[in-house]
JSON list of C-alpha atoms in Angstrom, two decimals:
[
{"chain": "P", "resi": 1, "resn": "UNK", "atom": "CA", "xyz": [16.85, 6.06, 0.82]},
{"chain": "P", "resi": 2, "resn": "UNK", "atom": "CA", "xyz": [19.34, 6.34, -2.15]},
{"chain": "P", "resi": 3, "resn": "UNK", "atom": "CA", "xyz": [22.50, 6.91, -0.81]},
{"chain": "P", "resi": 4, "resn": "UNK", "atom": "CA", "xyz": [22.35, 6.48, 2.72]},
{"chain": "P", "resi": 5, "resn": "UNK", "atom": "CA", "xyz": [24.92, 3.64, 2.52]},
{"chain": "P", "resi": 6, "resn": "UNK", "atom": "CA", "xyz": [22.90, -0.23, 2.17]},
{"chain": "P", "resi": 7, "resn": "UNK", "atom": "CA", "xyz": [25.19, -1.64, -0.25]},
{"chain": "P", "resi": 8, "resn": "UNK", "atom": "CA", "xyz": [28.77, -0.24, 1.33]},
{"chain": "P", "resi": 9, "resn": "UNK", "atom": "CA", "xyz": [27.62, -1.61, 4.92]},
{"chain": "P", "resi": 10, "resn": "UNK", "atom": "CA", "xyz": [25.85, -3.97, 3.81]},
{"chain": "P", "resi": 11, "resn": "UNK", "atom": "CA", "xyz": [28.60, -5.69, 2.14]},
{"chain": "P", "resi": 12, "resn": "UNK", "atom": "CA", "xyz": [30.69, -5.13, 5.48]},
{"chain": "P", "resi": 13, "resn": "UNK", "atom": "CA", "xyz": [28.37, -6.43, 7.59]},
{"chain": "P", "resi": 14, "resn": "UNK", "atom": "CA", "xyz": [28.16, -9.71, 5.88]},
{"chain": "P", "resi": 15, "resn": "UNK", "atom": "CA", "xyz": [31.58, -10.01, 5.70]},
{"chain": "P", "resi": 16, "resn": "UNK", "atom": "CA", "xyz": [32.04, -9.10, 9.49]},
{"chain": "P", "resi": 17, "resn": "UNK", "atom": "CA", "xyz": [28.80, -12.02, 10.11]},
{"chain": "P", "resi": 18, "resn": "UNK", "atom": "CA", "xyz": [30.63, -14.52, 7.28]},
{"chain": "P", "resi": 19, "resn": "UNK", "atom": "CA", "xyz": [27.85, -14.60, 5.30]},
{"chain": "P", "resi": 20, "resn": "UNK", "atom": "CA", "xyz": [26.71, -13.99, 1.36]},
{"chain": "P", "resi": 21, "resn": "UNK", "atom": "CA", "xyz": [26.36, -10.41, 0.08]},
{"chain": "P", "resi": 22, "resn": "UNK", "atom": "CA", "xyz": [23.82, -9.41, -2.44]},
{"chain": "P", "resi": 23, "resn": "UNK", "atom": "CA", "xyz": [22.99, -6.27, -3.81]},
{"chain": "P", "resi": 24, "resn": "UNK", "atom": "CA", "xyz": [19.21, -6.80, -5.02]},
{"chain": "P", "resi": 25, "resn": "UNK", "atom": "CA", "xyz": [19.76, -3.90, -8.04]},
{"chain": "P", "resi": 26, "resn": "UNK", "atom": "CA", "xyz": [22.36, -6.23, -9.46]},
{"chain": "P", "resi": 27, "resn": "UNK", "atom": "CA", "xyz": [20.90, -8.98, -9.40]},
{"chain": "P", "resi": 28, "resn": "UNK", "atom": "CA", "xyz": [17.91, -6.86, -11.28]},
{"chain": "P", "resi": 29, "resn": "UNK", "atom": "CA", "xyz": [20.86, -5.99, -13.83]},
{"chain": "P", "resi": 30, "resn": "UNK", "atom": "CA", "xyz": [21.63, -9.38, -14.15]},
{"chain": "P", "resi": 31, "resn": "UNK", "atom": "CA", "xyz": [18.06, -10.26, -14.99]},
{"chain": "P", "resi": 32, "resn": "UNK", "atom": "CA", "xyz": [17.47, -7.48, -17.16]},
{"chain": "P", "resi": 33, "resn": "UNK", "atom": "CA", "xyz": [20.43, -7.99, -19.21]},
{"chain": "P", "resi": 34, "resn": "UNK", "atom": "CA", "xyz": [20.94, -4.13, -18.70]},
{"chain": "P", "resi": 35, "resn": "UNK", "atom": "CA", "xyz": [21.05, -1.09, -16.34]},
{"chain": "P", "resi": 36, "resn": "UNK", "atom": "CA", "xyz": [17.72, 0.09, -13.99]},
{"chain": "P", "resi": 37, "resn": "UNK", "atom": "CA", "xyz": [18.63, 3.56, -15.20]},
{"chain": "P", "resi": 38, "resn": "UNK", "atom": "CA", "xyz": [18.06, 2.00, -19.22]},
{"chain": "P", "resi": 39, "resn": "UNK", "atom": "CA", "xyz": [15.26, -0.18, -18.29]},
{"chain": "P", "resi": 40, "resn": "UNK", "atom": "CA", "xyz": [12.95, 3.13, -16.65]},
{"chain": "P", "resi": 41, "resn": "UNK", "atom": "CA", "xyz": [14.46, 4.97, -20.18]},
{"chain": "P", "resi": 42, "resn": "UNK", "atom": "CA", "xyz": [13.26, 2.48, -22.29]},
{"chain": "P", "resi": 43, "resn": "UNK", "atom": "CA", "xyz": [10.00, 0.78, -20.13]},
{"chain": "P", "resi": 44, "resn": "UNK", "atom": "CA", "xyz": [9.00, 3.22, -17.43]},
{"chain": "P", "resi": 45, "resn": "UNK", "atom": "CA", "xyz": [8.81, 2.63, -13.71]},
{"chain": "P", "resi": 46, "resn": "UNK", "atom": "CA", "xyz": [5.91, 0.41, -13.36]},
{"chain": "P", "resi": 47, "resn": "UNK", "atom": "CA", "xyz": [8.02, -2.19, -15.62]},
{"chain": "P", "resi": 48, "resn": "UNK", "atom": "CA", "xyz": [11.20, -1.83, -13.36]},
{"chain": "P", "resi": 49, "resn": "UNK", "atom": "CA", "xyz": [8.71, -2.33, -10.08]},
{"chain": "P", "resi": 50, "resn": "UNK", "atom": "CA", "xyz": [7.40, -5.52, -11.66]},
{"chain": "P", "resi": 51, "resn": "UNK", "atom": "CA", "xyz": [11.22, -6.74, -12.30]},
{"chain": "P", "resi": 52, "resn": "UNK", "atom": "CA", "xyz": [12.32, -5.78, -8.40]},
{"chain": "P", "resi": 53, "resn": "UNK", "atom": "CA", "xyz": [8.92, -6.98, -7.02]},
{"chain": "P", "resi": 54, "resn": "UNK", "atom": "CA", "xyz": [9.71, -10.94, -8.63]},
{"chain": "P", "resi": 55, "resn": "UNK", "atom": "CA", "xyz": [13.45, -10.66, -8.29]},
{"chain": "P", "resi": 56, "resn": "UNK", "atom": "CA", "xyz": [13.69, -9.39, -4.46]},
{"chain": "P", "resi": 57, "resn": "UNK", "atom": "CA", "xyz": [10.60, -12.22, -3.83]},
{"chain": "P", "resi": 58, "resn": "UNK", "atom": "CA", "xyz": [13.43, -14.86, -5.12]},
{"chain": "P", "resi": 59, "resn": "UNK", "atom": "CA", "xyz": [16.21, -13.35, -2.80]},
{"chain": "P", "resi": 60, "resn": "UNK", "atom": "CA", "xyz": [13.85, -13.55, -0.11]},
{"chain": "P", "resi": 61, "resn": "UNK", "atom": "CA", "xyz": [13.32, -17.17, -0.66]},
{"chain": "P", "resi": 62, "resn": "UNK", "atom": "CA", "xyz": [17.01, -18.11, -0.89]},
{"chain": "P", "resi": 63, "resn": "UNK", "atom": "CA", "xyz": [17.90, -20.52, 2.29]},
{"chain": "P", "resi": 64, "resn": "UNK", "atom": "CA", "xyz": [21.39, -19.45, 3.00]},
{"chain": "P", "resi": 65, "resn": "UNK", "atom": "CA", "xyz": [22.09, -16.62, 5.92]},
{"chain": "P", "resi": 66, "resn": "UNK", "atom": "CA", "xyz": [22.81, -13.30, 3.68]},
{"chain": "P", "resi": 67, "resn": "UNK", "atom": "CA", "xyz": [22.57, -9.16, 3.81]},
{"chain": "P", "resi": 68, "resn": "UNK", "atom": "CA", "xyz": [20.23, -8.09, 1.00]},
{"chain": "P", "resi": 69, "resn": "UNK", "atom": "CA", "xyz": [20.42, -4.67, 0.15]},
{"chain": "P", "resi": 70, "resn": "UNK", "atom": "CA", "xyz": [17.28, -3.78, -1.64]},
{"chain": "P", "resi": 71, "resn": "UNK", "atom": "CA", "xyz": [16.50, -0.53, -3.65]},
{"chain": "P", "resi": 72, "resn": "UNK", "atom": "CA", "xyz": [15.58, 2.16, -1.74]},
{"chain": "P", "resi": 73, "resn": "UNK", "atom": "CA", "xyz": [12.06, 2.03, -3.79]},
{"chain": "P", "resi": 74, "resn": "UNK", "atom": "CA", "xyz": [11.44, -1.56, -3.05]},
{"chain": "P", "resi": 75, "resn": "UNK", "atom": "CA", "xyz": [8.76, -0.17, 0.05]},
{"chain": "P", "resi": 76, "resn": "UNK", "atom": "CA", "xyz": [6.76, 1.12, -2.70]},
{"chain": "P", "resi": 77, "resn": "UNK", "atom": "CA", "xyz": [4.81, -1.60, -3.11]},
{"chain": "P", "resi": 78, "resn": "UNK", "atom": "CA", "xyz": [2.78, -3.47, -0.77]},
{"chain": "P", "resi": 79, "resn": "UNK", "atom": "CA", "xyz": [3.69, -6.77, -1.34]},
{"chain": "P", "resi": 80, "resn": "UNK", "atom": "CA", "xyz": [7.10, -6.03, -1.52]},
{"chain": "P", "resi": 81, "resn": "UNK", "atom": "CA", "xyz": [6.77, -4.94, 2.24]},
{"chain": "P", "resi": 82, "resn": "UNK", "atom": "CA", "xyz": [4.58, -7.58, 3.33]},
{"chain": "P", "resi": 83, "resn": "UNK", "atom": "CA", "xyz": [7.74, -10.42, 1.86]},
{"chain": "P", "resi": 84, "resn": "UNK", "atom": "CA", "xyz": [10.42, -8.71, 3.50]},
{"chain": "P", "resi": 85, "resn": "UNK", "atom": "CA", "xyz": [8.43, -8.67, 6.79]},
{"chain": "P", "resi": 86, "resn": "UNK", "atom": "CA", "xyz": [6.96, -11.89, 6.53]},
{"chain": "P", "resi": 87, "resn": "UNK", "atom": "CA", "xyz": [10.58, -13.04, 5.13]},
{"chain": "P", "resi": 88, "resn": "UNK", "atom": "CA", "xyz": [11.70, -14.29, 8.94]},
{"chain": "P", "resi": 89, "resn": "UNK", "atom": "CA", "xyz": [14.72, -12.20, 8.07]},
{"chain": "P", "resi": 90, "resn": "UNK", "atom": "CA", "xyz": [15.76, -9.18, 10.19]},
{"chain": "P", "resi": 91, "resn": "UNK", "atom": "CA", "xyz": [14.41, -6.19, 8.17]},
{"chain": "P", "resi": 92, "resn": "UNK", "atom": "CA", "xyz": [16.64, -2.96, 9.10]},
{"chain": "P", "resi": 93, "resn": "UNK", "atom": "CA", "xyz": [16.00, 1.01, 8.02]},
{"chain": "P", "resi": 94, "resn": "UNK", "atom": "CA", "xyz": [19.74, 2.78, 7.57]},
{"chain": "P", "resi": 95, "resn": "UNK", "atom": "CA", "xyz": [18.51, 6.02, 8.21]},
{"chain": "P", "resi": 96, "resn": "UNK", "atom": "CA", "xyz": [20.52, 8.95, 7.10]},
{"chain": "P", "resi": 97, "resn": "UNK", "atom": "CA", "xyz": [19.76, 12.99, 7.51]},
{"chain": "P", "resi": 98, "resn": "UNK", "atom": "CA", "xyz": [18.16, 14.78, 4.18]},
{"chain": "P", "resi": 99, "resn": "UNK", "atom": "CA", "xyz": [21.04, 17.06, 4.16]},
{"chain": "P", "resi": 100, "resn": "UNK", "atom": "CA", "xyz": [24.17, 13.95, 3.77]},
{"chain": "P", "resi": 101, "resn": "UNK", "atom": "CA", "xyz": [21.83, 12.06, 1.66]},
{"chain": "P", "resi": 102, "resn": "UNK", "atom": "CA", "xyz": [21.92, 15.47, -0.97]},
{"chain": "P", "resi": 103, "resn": "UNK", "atom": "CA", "xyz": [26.05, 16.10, -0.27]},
{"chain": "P", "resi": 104, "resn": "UNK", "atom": "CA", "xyz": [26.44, 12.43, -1.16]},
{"chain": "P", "resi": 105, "resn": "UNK", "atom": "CA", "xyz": [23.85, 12.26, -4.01]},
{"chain": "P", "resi": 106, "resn": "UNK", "atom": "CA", "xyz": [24.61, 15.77, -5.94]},
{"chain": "P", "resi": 107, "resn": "UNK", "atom": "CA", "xyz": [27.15, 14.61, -8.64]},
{"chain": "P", "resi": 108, "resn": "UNK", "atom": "CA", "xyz": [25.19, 11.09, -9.02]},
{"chain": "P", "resi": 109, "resn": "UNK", "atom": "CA", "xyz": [23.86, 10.65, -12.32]},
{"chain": "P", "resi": 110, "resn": "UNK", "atom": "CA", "xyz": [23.20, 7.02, -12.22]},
{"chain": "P", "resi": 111, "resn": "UNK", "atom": "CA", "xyz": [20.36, 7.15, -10.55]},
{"chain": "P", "resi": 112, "resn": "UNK", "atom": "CA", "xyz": [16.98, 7.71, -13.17]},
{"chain": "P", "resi": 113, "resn": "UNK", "atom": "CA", "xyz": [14.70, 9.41, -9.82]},
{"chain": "P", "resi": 114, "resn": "UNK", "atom": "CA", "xyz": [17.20, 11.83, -9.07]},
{"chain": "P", "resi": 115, "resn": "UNK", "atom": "CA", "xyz": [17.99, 12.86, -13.06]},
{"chain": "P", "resi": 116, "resn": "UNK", "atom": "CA", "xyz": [16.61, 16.02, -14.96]},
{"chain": "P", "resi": 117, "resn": "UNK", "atom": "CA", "xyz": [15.83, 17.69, -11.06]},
{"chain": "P", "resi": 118, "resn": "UNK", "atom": "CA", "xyz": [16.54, 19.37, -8.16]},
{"chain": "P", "resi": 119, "resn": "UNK", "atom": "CA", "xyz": [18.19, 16.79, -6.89]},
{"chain": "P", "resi": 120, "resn": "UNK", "atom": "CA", "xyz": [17.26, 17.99, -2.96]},
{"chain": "P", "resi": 121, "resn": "UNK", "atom": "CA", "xyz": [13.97, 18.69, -3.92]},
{"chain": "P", "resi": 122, "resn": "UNK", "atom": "CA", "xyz": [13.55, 15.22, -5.15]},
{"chain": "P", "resi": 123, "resn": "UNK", "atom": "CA", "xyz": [15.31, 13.40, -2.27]},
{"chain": "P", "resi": 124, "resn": "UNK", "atom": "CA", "xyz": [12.98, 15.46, 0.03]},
{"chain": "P", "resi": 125, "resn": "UNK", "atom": "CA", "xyz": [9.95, 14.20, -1.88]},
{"chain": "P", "resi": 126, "resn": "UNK", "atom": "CA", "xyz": [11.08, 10.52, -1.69]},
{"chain": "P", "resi": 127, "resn": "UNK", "atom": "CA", "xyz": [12.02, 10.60, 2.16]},
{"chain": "P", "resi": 128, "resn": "UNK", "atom": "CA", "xyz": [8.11, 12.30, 2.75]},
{"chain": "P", "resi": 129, "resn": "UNK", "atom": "CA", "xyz": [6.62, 9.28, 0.97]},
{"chain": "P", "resi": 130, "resn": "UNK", "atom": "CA", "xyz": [9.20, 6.59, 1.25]},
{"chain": "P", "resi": 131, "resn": "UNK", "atom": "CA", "xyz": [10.17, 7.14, 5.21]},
{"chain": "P", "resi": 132, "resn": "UNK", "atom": "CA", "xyz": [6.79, 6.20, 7.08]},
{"chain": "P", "resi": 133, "resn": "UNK", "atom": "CA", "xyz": [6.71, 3.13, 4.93]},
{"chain": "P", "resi": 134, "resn": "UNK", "atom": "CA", "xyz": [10.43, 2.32, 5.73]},
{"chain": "P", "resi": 135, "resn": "UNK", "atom": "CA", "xyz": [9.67, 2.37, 9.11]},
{"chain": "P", "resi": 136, "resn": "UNK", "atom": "CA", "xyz": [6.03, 0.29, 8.62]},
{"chain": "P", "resi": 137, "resn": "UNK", "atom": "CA", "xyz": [8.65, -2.59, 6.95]},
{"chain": "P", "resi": 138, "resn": "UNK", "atom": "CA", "xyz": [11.94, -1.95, 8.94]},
{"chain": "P", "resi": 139, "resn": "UNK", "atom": "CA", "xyz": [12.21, -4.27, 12.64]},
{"chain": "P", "resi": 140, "resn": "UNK", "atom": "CA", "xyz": [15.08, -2.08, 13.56]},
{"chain": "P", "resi": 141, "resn": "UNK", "atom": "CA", "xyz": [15.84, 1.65, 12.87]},
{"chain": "P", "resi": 142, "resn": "UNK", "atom": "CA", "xyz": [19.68, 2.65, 12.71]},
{"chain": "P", "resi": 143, "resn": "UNK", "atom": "CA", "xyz": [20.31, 6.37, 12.28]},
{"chain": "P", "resi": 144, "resn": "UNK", "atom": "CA", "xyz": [23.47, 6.57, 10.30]},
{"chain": "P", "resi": 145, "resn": "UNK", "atom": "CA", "xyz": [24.73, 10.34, 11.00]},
{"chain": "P", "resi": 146, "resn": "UNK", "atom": "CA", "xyz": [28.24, 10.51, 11.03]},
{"chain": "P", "resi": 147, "resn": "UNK", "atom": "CA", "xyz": [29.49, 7.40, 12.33]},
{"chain": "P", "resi": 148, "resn": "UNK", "atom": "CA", "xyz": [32.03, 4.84, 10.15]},
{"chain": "P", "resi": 149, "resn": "UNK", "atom": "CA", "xyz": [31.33, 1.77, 8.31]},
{"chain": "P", "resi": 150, "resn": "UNK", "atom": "CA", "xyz": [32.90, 0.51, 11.15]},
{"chain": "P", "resi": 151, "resn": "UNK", "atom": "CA", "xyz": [30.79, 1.64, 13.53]},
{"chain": "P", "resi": 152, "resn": "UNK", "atom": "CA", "xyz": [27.85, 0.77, 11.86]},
{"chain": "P", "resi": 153, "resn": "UNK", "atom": "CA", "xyz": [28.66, -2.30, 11.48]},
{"chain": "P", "resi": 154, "resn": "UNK", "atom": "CA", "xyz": [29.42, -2.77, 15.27]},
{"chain": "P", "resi": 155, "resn": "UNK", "atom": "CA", "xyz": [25.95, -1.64, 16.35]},
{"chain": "P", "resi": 156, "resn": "UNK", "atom": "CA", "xyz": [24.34, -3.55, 13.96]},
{"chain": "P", "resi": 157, "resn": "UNK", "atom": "CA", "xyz": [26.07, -7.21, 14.91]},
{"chain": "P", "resi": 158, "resn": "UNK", "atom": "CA", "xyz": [25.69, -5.96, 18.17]},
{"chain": "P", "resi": 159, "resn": "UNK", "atom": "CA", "xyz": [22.09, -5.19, 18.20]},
{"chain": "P", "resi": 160, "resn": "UNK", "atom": "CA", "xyz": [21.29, -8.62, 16.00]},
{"chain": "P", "resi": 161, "resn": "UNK", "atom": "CA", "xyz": [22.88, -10.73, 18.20]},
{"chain": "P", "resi": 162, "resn": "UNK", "atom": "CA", "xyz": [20.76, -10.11, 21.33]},
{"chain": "P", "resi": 163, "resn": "UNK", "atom": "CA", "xyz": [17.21, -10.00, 18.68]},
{"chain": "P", "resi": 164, "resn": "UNK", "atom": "CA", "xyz": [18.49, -13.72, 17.62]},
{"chain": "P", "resi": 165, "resn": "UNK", "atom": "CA", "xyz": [19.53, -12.67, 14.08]},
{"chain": "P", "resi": 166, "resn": "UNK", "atom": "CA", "xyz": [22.82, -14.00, 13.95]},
{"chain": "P", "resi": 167, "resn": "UNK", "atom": "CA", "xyz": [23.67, -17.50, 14.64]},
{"chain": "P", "resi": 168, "resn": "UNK", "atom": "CA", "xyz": [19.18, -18.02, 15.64]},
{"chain": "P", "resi": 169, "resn": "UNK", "atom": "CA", "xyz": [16.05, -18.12, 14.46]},
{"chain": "P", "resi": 170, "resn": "UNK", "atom": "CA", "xyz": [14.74, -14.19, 14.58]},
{"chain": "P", "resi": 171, "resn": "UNK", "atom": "CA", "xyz": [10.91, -13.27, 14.62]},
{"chain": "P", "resi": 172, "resn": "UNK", "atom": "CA", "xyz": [10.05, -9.83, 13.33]},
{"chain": "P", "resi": 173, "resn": "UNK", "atom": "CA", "xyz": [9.27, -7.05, 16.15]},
{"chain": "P", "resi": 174, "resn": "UNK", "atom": "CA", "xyz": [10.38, -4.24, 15.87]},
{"chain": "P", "resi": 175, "resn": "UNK", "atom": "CA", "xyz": [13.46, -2.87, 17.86]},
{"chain": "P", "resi": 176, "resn": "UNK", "atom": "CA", "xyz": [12.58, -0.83, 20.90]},
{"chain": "P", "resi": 177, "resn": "UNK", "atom": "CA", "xyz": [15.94, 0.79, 19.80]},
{"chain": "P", "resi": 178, "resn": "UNK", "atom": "CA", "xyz": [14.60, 2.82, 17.02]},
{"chain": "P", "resi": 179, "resn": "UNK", "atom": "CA", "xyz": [16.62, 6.05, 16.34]},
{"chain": "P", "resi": 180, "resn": "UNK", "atom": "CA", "xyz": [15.51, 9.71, 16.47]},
{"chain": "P", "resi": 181, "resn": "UNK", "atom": "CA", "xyz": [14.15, 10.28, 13.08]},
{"chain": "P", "resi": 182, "resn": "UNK", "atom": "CA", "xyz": [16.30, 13.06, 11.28]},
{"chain": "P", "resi": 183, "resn": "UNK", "atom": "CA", "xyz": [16.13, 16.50, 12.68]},
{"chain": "P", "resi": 184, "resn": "UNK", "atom": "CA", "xyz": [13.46, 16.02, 15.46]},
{"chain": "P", "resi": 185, "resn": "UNK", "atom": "CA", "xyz": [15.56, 15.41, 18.71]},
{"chain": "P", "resi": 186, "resn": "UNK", "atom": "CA", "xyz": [12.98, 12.93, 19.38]},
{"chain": "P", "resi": 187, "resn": "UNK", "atom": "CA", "xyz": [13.11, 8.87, 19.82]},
{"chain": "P", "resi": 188, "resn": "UNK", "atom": "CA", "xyz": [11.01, 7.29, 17.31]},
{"chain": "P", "resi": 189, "resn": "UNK", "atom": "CA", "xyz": [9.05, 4.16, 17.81]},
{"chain": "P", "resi": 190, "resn": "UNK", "atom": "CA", "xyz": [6.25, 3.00, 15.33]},
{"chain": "P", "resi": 191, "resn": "UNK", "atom": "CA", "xyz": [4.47, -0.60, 15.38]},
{"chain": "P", "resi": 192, "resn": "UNK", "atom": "CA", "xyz": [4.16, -2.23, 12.22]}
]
């Protein structure tokens, strides 16, 4: 989901693993020649989905060990899911309660889904569709709550190690460590 942190601990965790960083809506910028939030201005969603489907195909493809952090939209689309799981990479859901995602997300205005509305309305809307296909895609569920950087980053290099994702080869299952999804008190487990 937007805001729930993939870029910030993203970029920590490959620095605590020594490997690249990338930030797939950059490299998107970089391709564009312009911001996402100009590009749905000027073309519409569909257009910027076309862009992010080829670009985050060609991340997917690189060789080196990196952290990709992908839009939060990237799900949307089938084949977009169907890469990152068939990827070989280690495919993880940072998920983060409705209610921190809208106290990070109120003042945001670079963001084109969460412009011109309620912004908790929207987010609400996106977690309802988006969440059930995060968790179709993700191998491993981390619920973000309150903890650090820090401590996200510990339980993630702690919980790749052992699933062969740093320093081995890693085949996609999913994590029998899933998190409780937000609000439900309850352990969450889904095949994929």
């Amino acid at each position: 989901m937007p805001g729930c942190g993939k870029s910030t601990v993203g970029r920590h965790l490959a620095k605590h693993l020594g490997w690249s960083f990338v930030d797939a809506d950059v490299e998107i910028e970089r391709d564009l020649g312009h911001t996402i939030r100009e590009h749905f201005d000027r073309f519409g969603e569909v257009s910027f989905r076309d862009v992010e489907q080829r670009v985050l195909a060609q991340l997917l493809d690189r060789g080196d060990p990196l952290v990709l952090a992908t839009g939060g939209g990237a799900v949307l689309r089938e084949a977009n899911r169907e890469a990152m799981r068939g990827s070989g990479h280690v495919v993880i859901y940072l998920c983060a309660a409705l209610e921190e995602l809208v106290r990070r997300l109120r003042q945001d205005v670079s963001r084109p889904l969460l412009q011109g509305v309620d912004p908790a309305l929207r987010l609400r809307e996106l977690f309802r569709v988006r969440d059930p296909l995060y968790r179709e895609t993700a191998g491993m569920v981390l619920e973000t709550g309150r903890s650090t950087v820090s401590q996200l980053v510990a339980q993630l290099s702690g919980r790749l190690a052992p699933a062969g994702g740093v320093g081995g080869s890693y085949t996609p299952a999913h994590d029998s460590q899933h998190a409780q999804a937000p609000g439900t008190g309850e352990g969450t487990h889904r095949p994929g």
